[in-house]
mmCIF file of C-alpha atoms and ligand atoms in Angstrom:
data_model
loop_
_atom_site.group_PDB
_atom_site.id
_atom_site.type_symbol
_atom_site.label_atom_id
_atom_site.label_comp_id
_atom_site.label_asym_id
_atom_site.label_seq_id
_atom_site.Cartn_x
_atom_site.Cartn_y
_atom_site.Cartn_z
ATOM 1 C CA UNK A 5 114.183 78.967 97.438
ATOM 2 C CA UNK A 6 114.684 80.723 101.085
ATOM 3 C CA UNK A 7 112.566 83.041 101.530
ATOM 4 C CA UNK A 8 110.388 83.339 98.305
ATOM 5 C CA UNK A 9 107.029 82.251 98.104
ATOM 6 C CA UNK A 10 106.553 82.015 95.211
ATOM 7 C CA UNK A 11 109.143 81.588 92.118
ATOM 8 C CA UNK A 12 108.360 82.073 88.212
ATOM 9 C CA UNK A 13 110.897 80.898 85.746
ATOM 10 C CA UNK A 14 110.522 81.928 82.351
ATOM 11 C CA UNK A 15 107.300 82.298 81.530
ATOM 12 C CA UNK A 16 105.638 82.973 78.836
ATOM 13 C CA UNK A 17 101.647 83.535 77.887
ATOM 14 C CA UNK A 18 100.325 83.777 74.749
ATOM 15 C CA UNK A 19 96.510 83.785 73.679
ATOM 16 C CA UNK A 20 94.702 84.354 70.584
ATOM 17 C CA UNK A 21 91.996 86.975 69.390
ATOM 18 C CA UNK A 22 90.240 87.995 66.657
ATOM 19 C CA UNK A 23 91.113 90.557 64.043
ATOM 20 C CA UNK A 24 87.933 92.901 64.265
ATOM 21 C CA UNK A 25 85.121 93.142 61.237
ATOM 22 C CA UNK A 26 87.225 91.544 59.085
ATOM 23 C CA UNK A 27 87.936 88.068 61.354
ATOM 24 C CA UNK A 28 90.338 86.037 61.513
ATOM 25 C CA UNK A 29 92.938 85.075 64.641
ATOM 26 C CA UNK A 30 95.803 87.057 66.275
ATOM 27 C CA UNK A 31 98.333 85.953 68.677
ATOM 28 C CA UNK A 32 98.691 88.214 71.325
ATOM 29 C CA UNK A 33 102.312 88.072 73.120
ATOM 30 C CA UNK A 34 101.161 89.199 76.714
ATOM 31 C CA UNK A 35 104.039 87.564 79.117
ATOM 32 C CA UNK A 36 107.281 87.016 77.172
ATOM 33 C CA UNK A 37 109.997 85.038 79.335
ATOM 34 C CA UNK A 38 109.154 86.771 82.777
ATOM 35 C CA UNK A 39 111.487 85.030 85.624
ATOM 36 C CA UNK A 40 110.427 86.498 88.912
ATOM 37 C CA UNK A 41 110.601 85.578 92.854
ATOM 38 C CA UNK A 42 108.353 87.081 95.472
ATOM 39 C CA UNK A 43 109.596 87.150 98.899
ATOM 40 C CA UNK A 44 107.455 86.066 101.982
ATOM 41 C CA UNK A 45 105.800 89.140 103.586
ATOM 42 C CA UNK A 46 106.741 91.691 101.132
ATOM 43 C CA UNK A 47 104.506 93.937 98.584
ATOM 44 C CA UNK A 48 105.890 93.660 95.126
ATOM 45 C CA UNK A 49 104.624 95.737 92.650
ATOM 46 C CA UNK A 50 103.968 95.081 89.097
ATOM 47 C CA UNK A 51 104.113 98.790 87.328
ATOM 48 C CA UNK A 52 103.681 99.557 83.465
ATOM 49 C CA UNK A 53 101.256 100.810 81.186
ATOM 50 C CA UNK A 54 97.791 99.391 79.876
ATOM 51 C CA UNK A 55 98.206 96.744 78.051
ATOM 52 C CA UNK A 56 102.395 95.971 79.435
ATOM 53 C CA UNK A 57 101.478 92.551 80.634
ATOM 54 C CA UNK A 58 101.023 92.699 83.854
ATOM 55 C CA UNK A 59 96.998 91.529 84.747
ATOM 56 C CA UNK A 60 97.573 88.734 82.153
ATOM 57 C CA UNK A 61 100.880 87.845 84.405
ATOM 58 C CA UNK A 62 98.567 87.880 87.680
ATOM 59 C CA UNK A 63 96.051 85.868 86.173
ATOM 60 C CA UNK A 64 98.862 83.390 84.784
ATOM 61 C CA UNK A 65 99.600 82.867 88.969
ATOM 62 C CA UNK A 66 96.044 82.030 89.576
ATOM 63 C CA UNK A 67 95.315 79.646 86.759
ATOM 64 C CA UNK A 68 93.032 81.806 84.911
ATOM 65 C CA UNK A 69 95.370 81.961 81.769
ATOM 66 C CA UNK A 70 97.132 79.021 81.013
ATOM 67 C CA UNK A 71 101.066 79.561 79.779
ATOM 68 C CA UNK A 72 102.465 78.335 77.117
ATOM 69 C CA UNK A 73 106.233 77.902 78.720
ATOM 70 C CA UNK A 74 107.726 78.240 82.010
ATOM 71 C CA UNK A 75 107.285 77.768 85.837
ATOM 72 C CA UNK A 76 105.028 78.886 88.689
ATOM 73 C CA UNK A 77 106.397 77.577 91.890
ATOM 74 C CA UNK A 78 104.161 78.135 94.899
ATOM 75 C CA UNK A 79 106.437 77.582 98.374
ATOM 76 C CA UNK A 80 108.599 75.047 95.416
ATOM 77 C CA UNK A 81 105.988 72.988 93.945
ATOM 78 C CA UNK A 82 104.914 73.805 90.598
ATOM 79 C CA UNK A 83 101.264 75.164 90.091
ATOM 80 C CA UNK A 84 101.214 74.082 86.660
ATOM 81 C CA UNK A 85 101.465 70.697 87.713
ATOM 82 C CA UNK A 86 99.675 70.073 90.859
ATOM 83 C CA UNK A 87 96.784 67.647 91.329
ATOM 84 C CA UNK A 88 93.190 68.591 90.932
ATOM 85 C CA UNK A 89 93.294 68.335 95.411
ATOM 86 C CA UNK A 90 96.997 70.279 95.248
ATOM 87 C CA UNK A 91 95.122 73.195 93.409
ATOM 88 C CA UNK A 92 92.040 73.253 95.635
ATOM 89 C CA UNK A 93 94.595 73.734 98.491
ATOM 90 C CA UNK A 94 96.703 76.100 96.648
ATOM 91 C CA UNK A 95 93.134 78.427 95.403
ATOM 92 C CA UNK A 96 93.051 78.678 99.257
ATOM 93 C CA UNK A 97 96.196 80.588 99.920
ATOM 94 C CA UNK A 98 96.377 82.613 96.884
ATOM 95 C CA UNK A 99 93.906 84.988 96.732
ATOM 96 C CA UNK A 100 93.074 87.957 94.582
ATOM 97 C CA UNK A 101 91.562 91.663 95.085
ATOM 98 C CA UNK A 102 89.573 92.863 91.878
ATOM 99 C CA UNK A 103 89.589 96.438 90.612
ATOM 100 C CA UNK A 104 86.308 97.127 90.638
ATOM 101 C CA UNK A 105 84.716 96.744 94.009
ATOM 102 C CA UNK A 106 80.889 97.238 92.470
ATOM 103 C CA UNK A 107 81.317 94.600 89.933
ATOM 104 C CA UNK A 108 83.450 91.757 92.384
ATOM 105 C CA UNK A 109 80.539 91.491 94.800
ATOM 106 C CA UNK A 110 77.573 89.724 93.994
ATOM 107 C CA UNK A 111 74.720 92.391 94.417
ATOM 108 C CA UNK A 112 71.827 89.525 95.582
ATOM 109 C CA UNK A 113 73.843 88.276 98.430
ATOM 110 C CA UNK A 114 74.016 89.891 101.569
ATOM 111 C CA UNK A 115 77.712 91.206 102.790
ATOM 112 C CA UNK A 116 77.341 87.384 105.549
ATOM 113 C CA UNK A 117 76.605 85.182 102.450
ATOM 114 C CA UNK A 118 79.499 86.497 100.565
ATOM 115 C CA UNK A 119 82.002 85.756 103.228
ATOM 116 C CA UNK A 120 80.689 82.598 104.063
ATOM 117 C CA UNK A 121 80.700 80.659 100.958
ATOM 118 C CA UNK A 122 84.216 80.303 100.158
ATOM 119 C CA UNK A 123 84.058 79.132 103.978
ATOM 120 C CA UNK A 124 81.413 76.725 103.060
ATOM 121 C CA UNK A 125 83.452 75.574 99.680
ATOM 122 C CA UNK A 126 86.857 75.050 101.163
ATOM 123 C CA UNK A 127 86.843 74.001 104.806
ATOM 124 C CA UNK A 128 84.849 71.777 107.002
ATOM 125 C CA UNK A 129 84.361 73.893 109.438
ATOM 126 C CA UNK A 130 81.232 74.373 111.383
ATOM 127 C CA UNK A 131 78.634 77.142 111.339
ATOM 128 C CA UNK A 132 80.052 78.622 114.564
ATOM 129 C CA UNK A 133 83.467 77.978 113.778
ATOM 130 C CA UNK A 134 82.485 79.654 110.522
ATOM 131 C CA UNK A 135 80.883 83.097 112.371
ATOM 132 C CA UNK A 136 83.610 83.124 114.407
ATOM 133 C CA UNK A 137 85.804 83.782 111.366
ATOM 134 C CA UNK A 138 83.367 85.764 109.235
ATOM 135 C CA UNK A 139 83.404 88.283 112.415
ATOM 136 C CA UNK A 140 87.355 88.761 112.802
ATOM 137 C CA UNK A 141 87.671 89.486 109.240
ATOM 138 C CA UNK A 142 84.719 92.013 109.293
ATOM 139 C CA UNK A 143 86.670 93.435 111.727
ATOM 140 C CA UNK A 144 90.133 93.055 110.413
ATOM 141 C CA UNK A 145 88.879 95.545 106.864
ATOM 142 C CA UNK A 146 87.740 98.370 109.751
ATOM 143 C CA UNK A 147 83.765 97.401 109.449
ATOM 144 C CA UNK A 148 81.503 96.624 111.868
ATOM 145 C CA UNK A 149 79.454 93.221 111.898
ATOM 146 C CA UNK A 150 75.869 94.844 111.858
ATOM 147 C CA UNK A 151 77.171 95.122 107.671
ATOM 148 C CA UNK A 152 76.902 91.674 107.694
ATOM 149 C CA UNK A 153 73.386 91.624 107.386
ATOM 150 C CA UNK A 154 72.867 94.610 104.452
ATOM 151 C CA UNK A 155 73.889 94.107 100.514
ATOM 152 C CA UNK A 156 76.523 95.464 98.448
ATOM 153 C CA UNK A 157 74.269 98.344 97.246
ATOM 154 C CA UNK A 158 73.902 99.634 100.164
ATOM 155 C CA UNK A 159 77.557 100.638 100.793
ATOM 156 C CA UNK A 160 80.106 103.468 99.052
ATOM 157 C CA UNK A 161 82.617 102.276 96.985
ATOM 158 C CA UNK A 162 85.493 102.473 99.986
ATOM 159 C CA UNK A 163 83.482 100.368 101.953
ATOM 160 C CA UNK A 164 82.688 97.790 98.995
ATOM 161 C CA UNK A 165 86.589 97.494 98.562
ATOM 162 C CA UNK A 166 87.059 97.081 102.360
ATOM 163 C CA UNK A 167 84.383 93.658 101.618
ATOM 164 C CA UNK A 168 86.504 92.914 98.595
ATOM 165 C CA UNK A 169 89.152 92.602 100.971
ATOM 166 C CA UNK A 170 87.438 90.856 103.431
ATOM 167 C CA UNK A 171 86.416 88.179 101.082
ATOM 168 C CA UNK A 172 90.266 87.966 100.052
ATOM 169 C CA UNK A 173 91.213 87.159 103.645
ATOM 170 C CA UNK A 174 88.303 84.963 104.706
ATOM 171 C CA UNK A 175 90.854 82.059 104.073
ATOM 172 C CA UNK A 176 93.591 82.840 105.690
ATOM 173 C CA UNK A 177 95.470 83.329 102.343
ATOM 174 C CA UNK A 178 99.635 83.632 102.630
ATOM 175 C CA UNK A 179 99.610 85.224 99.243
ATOM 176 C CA UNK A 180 97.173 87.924 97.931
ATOM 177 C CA UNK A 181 97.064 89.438 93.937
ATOM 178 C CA UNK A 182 95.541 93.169 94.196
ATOM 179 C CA UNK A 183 95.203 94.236 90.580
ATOM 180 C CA UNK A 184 94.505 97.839 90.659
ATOM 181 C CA UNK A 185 92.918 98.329 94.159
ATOM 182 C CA UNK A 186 92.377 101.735 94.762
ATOM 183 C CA UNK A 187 91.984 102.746 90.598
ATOM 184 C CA UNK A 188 87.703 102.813 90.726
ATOM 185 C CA UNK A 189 87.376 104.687 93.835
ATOM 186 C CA UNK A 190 87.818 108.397 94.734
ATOM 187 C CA UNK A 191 90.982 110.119 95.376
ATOM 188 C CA UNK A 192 89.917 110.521 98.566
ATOM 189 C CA UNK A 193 88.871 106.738 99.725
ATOM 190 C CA UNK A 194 92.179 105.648 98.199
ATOM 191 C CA UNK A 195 93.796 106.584 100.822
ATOM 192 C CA UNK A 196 92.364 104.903 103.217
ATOM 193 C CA UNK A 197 92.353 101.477 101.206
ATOM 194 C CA UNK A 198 96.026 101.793 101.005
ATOM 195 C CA UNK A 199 96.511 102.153 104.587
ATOM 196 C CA UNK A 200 94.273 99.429 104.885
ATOM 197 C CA UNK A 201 96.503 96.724 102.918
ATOM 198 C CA UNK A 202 99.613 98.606 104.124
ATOM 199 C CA UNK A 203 98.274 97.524 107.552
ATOM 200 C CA UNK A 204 97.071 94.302 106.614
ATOM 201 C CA UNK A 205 100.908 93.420 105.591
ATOM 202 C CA UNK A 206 102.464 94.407 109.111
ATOM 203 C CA UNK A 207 99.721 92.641 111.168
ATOM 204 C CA UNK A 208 99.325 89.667 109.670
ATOM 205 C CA UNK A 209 102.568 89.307 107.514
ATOM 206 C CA UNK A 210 100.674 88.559 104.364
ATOM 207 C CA UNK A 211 102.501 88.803 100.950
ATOM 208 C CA UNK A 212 101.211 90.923 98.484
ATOM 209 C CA UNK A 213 102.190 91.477 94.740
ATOM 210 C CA UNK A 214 100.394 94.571 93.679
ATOM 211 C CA UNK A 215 99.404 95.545 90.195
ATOM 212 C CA UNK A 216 99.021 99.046 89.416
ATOM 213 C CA UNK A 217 100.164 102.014 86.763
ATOM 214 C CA UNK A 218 100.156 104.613 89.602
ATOM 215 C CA UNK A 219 103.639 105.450 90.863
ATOM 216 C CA UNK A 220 102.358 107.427 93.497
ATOM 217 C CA UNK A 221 100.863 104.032 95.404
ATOM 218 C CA UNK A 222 104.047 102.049 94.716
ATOM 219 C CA UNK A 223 105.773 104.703 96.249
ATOM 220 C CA UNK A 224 103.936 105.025 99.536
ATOM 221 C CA UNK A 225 102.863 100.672 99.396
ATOM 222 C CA UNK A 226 105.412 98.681 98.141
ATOM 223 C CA UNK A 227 108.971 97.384 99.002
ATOM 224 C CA UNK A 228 110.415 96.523 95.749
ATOM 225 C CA UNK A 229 108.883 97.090 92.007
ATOM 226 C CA UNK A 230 109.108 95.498 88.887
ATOM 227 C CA UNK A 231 108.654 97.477 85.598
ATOM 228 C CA UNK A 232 106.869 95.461 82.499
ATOM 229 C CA UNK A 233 107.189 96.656 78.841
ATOM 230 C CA UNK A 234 105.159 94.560 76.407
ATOM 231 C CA UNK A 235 105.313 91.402 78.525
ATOM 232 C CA UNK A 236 108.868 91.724 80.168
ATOM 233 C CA UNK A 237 110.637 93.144 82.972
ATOM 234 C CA UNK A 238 113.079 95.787 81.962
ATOM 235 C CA UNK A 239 114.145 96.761 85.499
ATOM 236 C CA UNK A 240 113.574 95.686 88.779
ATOM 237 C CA UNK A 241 114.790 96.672 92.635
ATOM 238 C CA UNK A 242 113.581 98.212 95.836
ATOM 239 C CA UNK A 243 111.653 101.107 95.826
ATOM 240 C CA UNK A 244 114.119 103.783 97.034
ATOM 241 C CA UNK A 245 116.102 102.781 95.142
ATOM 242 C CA UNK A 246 114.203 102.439 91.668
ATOM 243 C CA UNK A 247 112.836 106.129 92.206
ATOM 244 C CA UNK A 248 115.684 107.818 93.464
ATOM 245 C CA UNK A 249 118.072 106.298 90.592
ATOM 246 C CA UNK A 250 115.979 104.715 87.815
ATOM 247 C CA UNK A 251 118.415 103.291 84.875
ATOM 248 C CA UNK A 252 115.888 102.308 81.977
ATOM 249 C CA UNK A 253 114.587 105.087 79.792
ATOM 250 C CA UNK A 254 111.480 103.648 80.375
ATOM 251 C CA UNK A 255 111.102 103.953 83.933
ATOM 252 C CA UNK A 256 112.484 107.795 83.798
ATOM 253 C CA UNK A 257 109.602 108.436 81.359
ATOM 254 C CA UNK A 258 106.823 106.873 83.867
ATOM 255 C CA UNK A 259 108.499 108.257 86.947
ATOM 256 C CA UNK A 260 108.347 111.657 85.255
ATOM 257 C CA UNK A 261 104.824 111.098 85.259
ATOM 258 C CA UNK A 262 104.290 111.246 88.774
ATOM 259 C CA UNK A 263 103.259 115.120 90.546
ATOM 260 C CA UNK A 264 106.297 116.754 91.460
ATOM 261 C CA UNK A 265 104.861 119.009 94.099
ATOM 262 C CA UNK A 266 108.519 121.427 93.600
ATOM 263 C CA UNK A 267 108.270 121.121 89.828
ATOM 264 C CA UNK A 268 111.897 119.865 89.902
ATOM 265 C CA UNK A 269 111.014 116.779 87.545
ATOM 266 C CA UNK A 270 111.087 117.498 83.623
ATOM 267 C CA UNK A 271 108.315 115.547 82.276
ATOM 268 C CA UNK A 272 109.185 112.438 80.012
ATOM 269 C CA UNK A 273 107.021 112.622 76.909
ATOM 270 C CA UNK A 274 106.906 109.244 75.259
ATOM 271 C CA UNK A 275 107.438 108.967 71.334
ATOM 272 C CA UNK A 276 104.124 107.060 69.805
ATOM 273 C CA UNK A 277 102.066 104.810 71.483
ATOM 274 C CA UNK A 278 102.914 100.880 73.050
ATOM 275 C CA UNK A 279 103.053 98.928 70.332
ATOM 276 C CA UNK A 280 100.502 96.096 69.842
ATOM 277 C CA UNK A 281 101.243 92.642 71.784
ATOM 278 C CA UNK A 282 100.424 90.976 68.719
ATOM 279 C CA UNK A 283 103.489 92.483 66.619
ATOM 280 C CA UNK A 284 106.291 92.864 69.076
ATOM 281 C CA UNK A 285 109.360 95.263 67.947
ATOM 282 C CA UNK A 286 112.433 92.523 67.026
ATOM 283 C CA UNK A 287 115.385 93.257 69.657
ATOM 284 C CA UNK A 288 114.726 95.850 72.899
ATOM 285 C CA UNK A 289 111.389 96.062 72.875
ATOM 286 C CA UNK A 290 111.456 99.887 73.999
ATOM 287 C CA UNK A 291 113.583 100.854 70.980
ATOM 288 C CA UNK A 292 110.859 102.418 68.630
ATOM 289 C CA UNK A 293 110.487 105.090 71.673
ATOM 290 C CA UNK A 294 113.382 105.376 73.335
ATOM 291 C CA UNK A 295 115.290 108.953 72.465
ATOM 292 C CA UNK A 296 118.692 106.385 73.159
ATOM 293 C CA UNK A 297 118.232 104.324 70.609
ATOM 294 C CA UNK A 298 121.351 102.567 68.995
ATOM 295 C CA UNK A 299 121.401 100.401 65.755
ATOM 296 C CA UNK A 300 121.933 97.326 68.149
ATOM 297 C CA UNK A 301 119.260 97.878 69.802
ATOM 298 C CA UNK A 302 116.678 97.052 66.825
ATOM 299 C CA UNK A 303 118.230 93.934 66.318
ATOM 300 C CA UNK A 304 118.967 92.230 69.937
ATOM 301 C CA UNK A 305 117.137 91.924 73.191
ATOM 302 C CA UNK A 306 119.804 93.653 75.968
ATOM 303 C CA UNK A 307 120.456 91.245 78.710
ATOM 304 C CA UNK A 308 119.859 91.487 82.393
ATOM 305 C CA UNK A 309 122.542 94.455 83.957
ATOM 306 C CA UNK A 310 122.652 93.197 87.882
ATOM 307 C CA UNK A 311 123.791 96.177 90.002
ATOM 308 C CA UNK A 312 123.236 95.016 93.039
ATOM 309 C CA UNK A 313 121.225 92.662 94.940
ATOM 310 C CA UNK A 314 118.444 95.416 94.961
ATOM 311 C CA UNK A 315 118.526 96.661 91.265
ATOM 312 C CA UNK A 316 118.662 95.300 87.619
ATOM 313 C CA UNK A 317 117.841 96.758 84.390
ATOM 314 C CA UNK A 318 117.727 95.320 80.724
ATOM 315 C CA UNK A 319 119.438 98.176 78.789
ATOM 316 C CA UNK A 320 122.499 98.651 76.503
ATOM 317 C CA UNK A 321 123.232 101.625 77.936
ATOM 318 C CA UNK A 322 124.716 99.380 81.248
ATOM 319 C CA UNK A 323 125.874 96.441 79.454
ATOM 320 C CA UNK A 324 130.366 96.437 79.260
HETATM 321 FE FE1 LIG B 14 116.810 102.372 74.635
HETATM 322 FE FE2 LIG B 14 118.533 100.684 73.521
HETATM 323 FE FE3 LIG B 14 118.283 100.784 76.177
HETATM 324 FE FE4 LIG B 14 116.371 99.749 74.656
HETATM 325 S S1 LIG B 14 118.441 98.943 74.909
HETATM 326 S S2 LIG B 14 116.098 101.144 76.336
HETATM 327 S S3 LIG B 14 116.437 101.073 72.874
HETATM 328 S S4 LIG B 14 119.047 102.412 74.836
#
């Protein structure tokens, strides 16, 4: 284990929905035999367009989809197995930052209230104690404590994500889920919110695994990056080193996507749209896009090309 905090093996999640006016069930195949480790203190991203995988992966980590196959080990002990008092203790080091500061905060409790009840929940400590805490993390997100006393309404949506945050950290969490932070707020609070968690990271050596489909944040937040494609990873490495040599087709095309202030980058245009979870493509799962296409590759998966310690991609084009 060294290092990693947390350690998934295989997993896989699968749920079921219904088929639109005319009912019936569908399976959809959202995490497909993801094996992953997250290193202490570092901010991993999970990249990949709508509907890849990856916010049904984040909510596999905090229990709020249960997976049909695999492993979730927090700091080595298995999540999917712990104890009804194992998981309390776990929900209190994994925490998770919502998208959509005006809908995460409860609009009839006052910005206090909010920070105090998972306080209240999940420690016995006392009121003062409690204040004490609620105060520092106030502080900590860059807001003063006379907030504490007003109600979500009556702050912009920078400052709503800042209590977002604050409610994250009340806890003292290790590990922290941020599943599209800065996507519902102006280009020009995002910013800001980014420093914010960049800063966050350094201070207090959290560990952060980021979900987002904007290149542009990975590029200035995180350390390493994962790319999904209909619940896999198809590459995976360090961030200088994923966008200054990408290998997968895949990650060219979404790289391309991201403003080239010289104009140097020819823009990637995708064949067709992702195809649906509930029908996955039989061998690489890219294949009915990809302008490399080879008659192997609509009949096997490709398996994991390790180029270093720092890179990997799942592509034929590497394989010997
Ligand atoms: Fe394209 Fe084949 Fe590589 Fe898949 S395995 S990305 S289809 S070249």
């Amino acid at each position: 284990m060294g290092n990693n905090i947390i350690e998934i093996k295989n997993l896989q999640v699968q749920y079921e929905t219904s088929k639109g006016v005319l009912g019936g069930r569908q399976v959809v195949k959202a995490v497909n035999g993801i094996s992953l480790d997250i290193k202490r203190g570092e901010i991993l991203a999970i990249a990949g367009e709508s509907g890849c995988g990856k916010s049904t992966l984040a909510k596999a980590i905090i229990k709020l989809e249960e997976p049909i196959q695999g492993e979730i080990l927090f700091k080595e002990k298995d999540m999917l197995k712990m104890s009804s008092t194992e998981l309390k203790e776990f929900r209190k080091h994994v925490q998770m930052i919502f998208q959509n500061p005006y809908s995460s905060l409860d609009p009839k409790m006052k910005i206090y209230d909010t920070l105090k009840e998972p306080l209240k929940i999940n420690t016995t400590l006392s009121n003062s104690e409690i204040d004490k805490i609620i105060e520092e993390t106030i502080s900590k997100v860059g807001l003063d404590k006379d907030c504490l006393s007003l109600y979500p309404h009556e702050f912009s949506g920078g400052q709503r994500q800042r209590i977002a945050i604050a409610r994250a950290l009340v806890l003292s969490p290790e590990f922290i889920l941020a599943d599209e932070p800065v996507s519902a707020l102006d280009v020009s609070i995002q910013a800001q919110i980014i420093n914010l968690l960049k800063e966050l990271r350094d201070n207090f050596n959290l560990t952060f695994m980021l979900i987002t489909h904007d290149m542009g944040v990975i590029k200035y937040l995180a350390d390493r990056v994962a790319i999904m494609y209909l619940g896999e990873i198809i590459e995976i490495g360090n961030v200088e080193e994923i966008f200054n040599n990408p290998k997968h087709p895949y990650t060219k095309a979404l790289l391309s996507s991201v403003p080239d202030l010289n104009n140097k980058t020819e823009k990637i245009i995708l064949k067709g749209d992702l195809p649906s979870p509930t029908e996955l493509p039989k061998g690489c799962k890219f294949h009915t896009r990809c302008s490399h296409c080879m008659s192997k590759c609509s009949e096997t998966n490709p398996n994991e090309t390790i180029f270093n310690d720092n890179h990997s991609v799942k592509c034929f084009l590497y394989e010997d």
